[in-house]
Amino acid sequence: MAENEVITAENAEETSSKGKKSSQKPRQDRRERTQRRETSDIEKKVVSVRRVQKVVKGGRILRFSALVVVGDGKGKVGLGIGKSREVSGAIEKATTIAKKNMKMVPIVDGTIPHETIGKFSSTKILLLPAPAGTGVIAGGSARAVIELAGIANIVTKRHGSSNKINVVKATFEGLMGLKTKEEIARRRGKSVEEI
């Protein structure tokens, strides 16, 4: 009898704990699997981490702001800004936002299809296509966006503000304004030869 009681008590504990554990573990495994799949082909670069303050009645609240650029090197690129009380938290938030904001960039023979100017706030960036072997000629923050987009040959020149956030956003805007010959022909309802 005592053995039966012990067994039933153990069974009761197992059943009560199984309900909680079994429903939690598979969810964590699924999350981990999806994160592994995403991170396998997507690279990230932390462009800047800044310490920002908010002045309140009781004093100052210190937080960190992180600017992260993500891309797969095959034409998809995104950027995100995250804030948190810890640097790692800010970078995580920025990475998640950047992955949600990923967009396609047209690339023709390792460079951009035509020249363009990206504008954001008081920053302008001139993007010029370059022949093979030129490489990426760009400043630090613009270089992060261009390299993660997978562009191998390009020449850039920044005008105006050198604020890293504005430069990254201006570069991103410039790349979003690019169109291939096929896209333009489709929009006009003509063939590529007619243009």
GROMACS .gro file of C-alpha atoms in nm:
model
  195
    1MET     CA    1   0.000   0.000   0.000
    2ALA     CA    2   0.276   0.241   0.092
    3GLU     CA    3   0.449   0.174  -0.239
    4ASN     CA    4   0.125   0.241  -0.430
    5GLU     CA    5   0.076   0.566  -0.245
    6VAL     CA    6   0.433   0.676  -0.325
    7ILE     CA    7   0.387   0.588  -0.691
    8THR     CA    8   0.059   0.775  -0.713
    9ALA     CA    9   0.214   1.080  -0.542
   10GLU     CA   10   0.501   1.075  -0.793
   11ASN     CA   11   0.256   1.035  -1.082
   12ALA     CA   12   0.055   1.329  -0.952
   13GLU     CA   13   0.371   1.543  -0.937
   14GLU     CA   14   0.474   1.435  -1.287
   15THR     CA   15   0.133   1.510  -1.435
   16SER     CA   16   0.113   1.851  -1.267
   17SER     CA   17   0.467   1.945  -1.375
   18LYS     CA   18   0.426   1.790  -1.721
   19GLY     CA   19   0.142   2.024  -1.805
   20LYS     CA   20   0.363   2.327  -1.746
   21LYS     CA   21   0.693   2.199  -1.883
   22SER     CA   22   0.563   2.030  -2.196
   23SER     CA   23   0.381   2.343  -2.309
   24GLN     CA   24   0.685   2.568  -2.249
   25LYS     CA   25   0.976   2.365  -2.387
   26PRO     CA   26   0.855   2.315  -2.746
   27ARG     CA   27   0.782   2.688  -2.775
   28GLN     CA   28   1.136   2.777  -2.672
   29ASP     CA   29   1.274   2.520  -2.916
   30ARG     CA   30   1.063   2.666  -3.198
   31ARG     CA   31   1.182   3.018  -3.119
   32GLU     CA   32   1.544   2.907  -3.113
   33ARG     CA   33   1.504   2.727  -3.446
   34THR     CA   34   1.353   3.029  -3.619
   35GLN     CA   35   1.625   3.256  -3.479
   36ARG     CA   36   1.896   3.019  -3.599
   37ARG     CA   37   1.746   3.012  -3.950
   38GLU     CA   38   1.725   3.391  -3.966
   39THR     CA   39   2.075   3.457  -3.838
   40SER     CA   40   2.241   3.203  -4.067
   41ASP     CA   41   2.219   3.422  -4.380
   42ILE     CA   42   2.172   3.768  -4.226
   43GLU     CA   43   2.471   3.970  -4.107
   44LYS     CA   44   2.453   4.273  -3.879
   45LYS     CA   45   2.677   4.570  -3.814
   46VAL     CA   46   2.648   4.804  -3.517
   47VAL     CA   47   2.709   5.149  -3.670
   48SER     CA   48   2.689   5.353  -3.350
   49VAL     CA   49   2.602   5.328  -2.982
   50ARG     CA   50   2.527   5.655  -2.802
   51ARG     CA   51   2.454   5.738  -2.441
   52VAL     CA   52   2.143   5.953  -2.420
   53GLN     CA   53   1.988   6.129  -2.120
   54LYS     CA   54   1.636   6.222  -2.030
   55VAL     CA   55   1.605   6.494  -1.768
   56VAL     CA   56   1.317   6.434  -1.527
   57LYS     CA   57   1.204   6.585  -1.196
   58GLY     CA   58   1.418   6.347  -0.987
   59GLY     CA   59   1.734   6.379  -1.198
   60ARG     CA   60   1.855   6.219  -1.519
   61ILE     CA   61   1.766   5.886  -1.677
   62LEU     CA   62   2.058   5.736  -1.871
   63ARG     CA   63   1.983   5.510  -2.167
   64PHE     CA   64   2.170   5.380  -2.469
   65SER     CA   65   2.069   5.427  -2.831
   66ALA     CA   66   2.204   5.182  -3.091
   67LEU     CA   67   2.197   5.207  -3.471
   68VAL     CA   68   2.219   4.866  -3.642
   69VAL     CA   69   2.226   4.775  -4.012
   70VAL     CA   70   2.140   4.420  -4.126
   71GLY     CA   71   2.171   4.259  -4.469
   72ASP     CA   72   2.214   3.929  -4.650
   73GLY     CA   73   2.473   4.046  -4.905
   74LYS     CA   74   2.232   3.955  -5.188
   75GLY     CA   75   2.037   4.277  -5.220
   76LYS     CA   76   1.833   4.282  -4.897
   77VAL     CA   77   1.919   4.545  -4.637
   78GLY     CA   78   1.749   4.709  -4.339
   79LEU     CA   79   1.823   4.951  -4.056
   80GLY     CA   80   1.692   4.997  -3.705
   81ILE     CA   81   1.738   5.219  -3.401
   82GLY     CA   82   1.679   5.079  -3.051
   83LYS     CA   83   1.696   5.231  -2.704
   84SER     CA   84   1.743   5.055  -2.372
   85ARG     CA   85   1.904   5.099  -2.032
   86GLU     CA   86   2.169   4.845  -2.134
   87VAL     CA   87   2.382   4.843  -2.449
   88SER     CA   88   2.303   4.478  -2.531
   89GLY     CA   89   1.928   4.545  -2.498
   90ALA     CA   90   1.950   4.845  -2.731
   91ILE     CA   91   2.141   4.642  -2.992
   92GLU     CA   92   1.886   4.357  -2.973
   93LYS     CA   93   1.593   4.595  -3.018
   94ALA     CA   94   1.764   4.771  -3.309
   95THR     CA   95   1.843   4.436  -3.476
   96THR     CA   96   1.480   4.320  -3.448
   97ILE     CA   97   1.353   4.650  -3.594
   98ALA     CA   98   1.612   4.633  -3.875
   99LYS     CA   99   1.507   4.278  -3.970
  100LYS     CA  100   1.143   4.391  -3.993
  101ASN     CA  101   1.240   4.688  -4.216
  102MET     CA  102   1.447   4.490  -4.470
  103LYS     CA  103   1.402   4.596  -4.833
  104MET     CA  104   1.540   4.488  -5.171
  105VAL     CA  105   1.809   4.688  -5.352
  106PRO     CA  106   1.858   4.639  -5.728
  107ILE     CA  107   2.215   4.532  -5.810
  108VAL     CA  108   2.346   4.504  -6.168
  109ASP     CA  109   2.690   4.340  -6.221
  110GLY     CA  110   2.798   4.411  -5.863
  111THR     CA  111   2.712   4.782  -5.875
  112ILE     CA  112   2.404   5.006  -5.879
  113PRO     CA  113   2.204   5.049  -6.204
  114HIS     CA  114   2.236   5.432  -6.221
  115GLU     CA  115   2.356   5.730  -6.020
  116THR     CA  116   2.130   5.871  -5.752
  117ILE     CA  117   2.123   6.114  -5.461
  118GLY     CA  118   1.989   6.007  -5.123
  119LYS     CA  119   1.854   6.278  -4.895
  120PHE     CA  120   1.763   6.270  -4.529
  121SER     CA  121   1.739   6.579  -4.309
  122SER     CA  122   2.043   6.796  -4.391
  123THR     CA  123   2.248   6.506  -4.529
  124LYS     CA  124   2.285   6.431  -4.899
  125ILE     CA  125   2.481   6.138  -5.036
  126LEU     CA  126   2.575   6.095  -5.401
  127LEU     CA  127   2.588   5.729  -5.514
  128LEU     CA  128   2.769   5.654  -5.841
  129PRO     CA  129   2.800   5.319  -6.021
  130ALA     CA  130   3.159   5.202  -6.069
  131PRO     CA  131   3.337   4.950  -6.294
  132ALA     CA  132   3.450   4.611  -6.163
  133GLY     CA  133   3.762   4.629  -5.946
  134THR     CA  134   3.684   4.971  -5.797
  135GLY     CA  135   3.559   4.839  -5.464
  136VAL     CA  136   3.347   5.026  -5.211
  137ILE     CA  137   3.459   5.387  -5.181
  138ALA     CA  138   3.246   5.518  -4.895
  139GLY     CA  139   3.267   5.654  -4.541
  140GLY     CA  140   3.215   5.436  -4.235
  141SER     CA  141   2.841   5.460  -4.181
  142ALA     CA  142   2.749   5.459  -4.552
  143ARG     CA  143   2.989   5.168  -4.608
  144ALA     CA  144   2.798   4.951  -4.359
  145VAL     CA  145   2.473   4.983  -4.558
  146ILE     CA  146   2.642   4.932  -4.897
  147GLU     CA  147   2.849   4.627  -4.797
  148LEU     CA  148   2.557   4.452  -4.626
  149ALA     CA  149   2.341   4.516  -4.934
  150GLY     CA  150   2.598   4.321  -5.137
  151ILE     CA  151   2.720   4.604  -5.361
  152ALA     CA  152   3.084   4.536  -5.458
  153ASN     CA  153   3.172   4.845  -5.669
  154ILE     CA  154   3.044   5.194  -5.590
  155VAL     CA  155   3.167   5.550  -5.536
  156THR     CA  156   2.994   5.774  -5.282
  157LYS     CA  157   3.028   6.134  -5.165
  158ARG     CA  158   2.851   6.277  -4.863
  159HIS     CA  159   2.745   6.642  -4.846
  160GLY     CA  160   2.602   6.825  -4.545
  161SER     CA  161   2.564   6.673  -4.200
  162SER     CA  162   2.799   6.391  -4.097
  163ASN     CA  163   2.560   6.260  -3.828
  164LYS     CA  164   2.581   5.878  -3.850
  165ILE     CA  165   2.205   5.822  -3.824
  166ASN     CA  166   2.134   6.078  -4.098
  167VAL     CA  167   2.408   5.937  -4.326
  168VAL     CA  168   2.277   5.580  -4.290
  169LYS     CA  169   1.917   5.690  -4.354
  170ALA     CA  170   2.022   5.903  -4.655
  171THR     CA  171   2.216   5.608  -4.802
  172PHE     CA  172   1.915   5.382  -4.743
  173GLU     CA  173   1.682   5.635  -4.913
  174GLY     CA  174   1.922   5.662  -5.209
  175LEU     CA  175   1.933   5.284  -5.253
  176MET     CA  176   1.552   5.261  -5.228
  177GLY     CA  177   1.520   5.511  -5.516
  178LEU     CA  178   1.712   5.286  -5.758
  179LYS     CA  179   1.526   5.125  -6.051
  180THR     CA  180   1.645   4.873  -6.309
  181LYS     CA  181   1.576   4.911  -6.685
  182GLU     CA  182   1.322   4.630  -6.664
  183GLU     CA  183   1.126   4.804  -6.384
  184ILE     CA  184   1.114   5.134  -6.575
  185ALA     CA  185   1.005   4.956  -6.897
  186ARG     CA  186   0.731   4.766  -6.710
  187ARG     CA  187   0.603   5.089  -6.555
  188ARG     CA  188   0.583   5.263  -6.893
  189GLY     CA  189   0.435   4.958  -7.064
  190LYS     CA  190   0.722   4.929  -7.314
  191SER     CA  191   1.001   4.685  -7.384
  192VAL     CA  192   1.361   4.746  -7.266
  193GLU     CA  193   1.476   4.811  -7.628
  194GLU     CA  194   1.220   5.092  -7.676
  195ILE     CA  195   1.351   5.295  -7.381
   0.00000   0.00000   0.00000
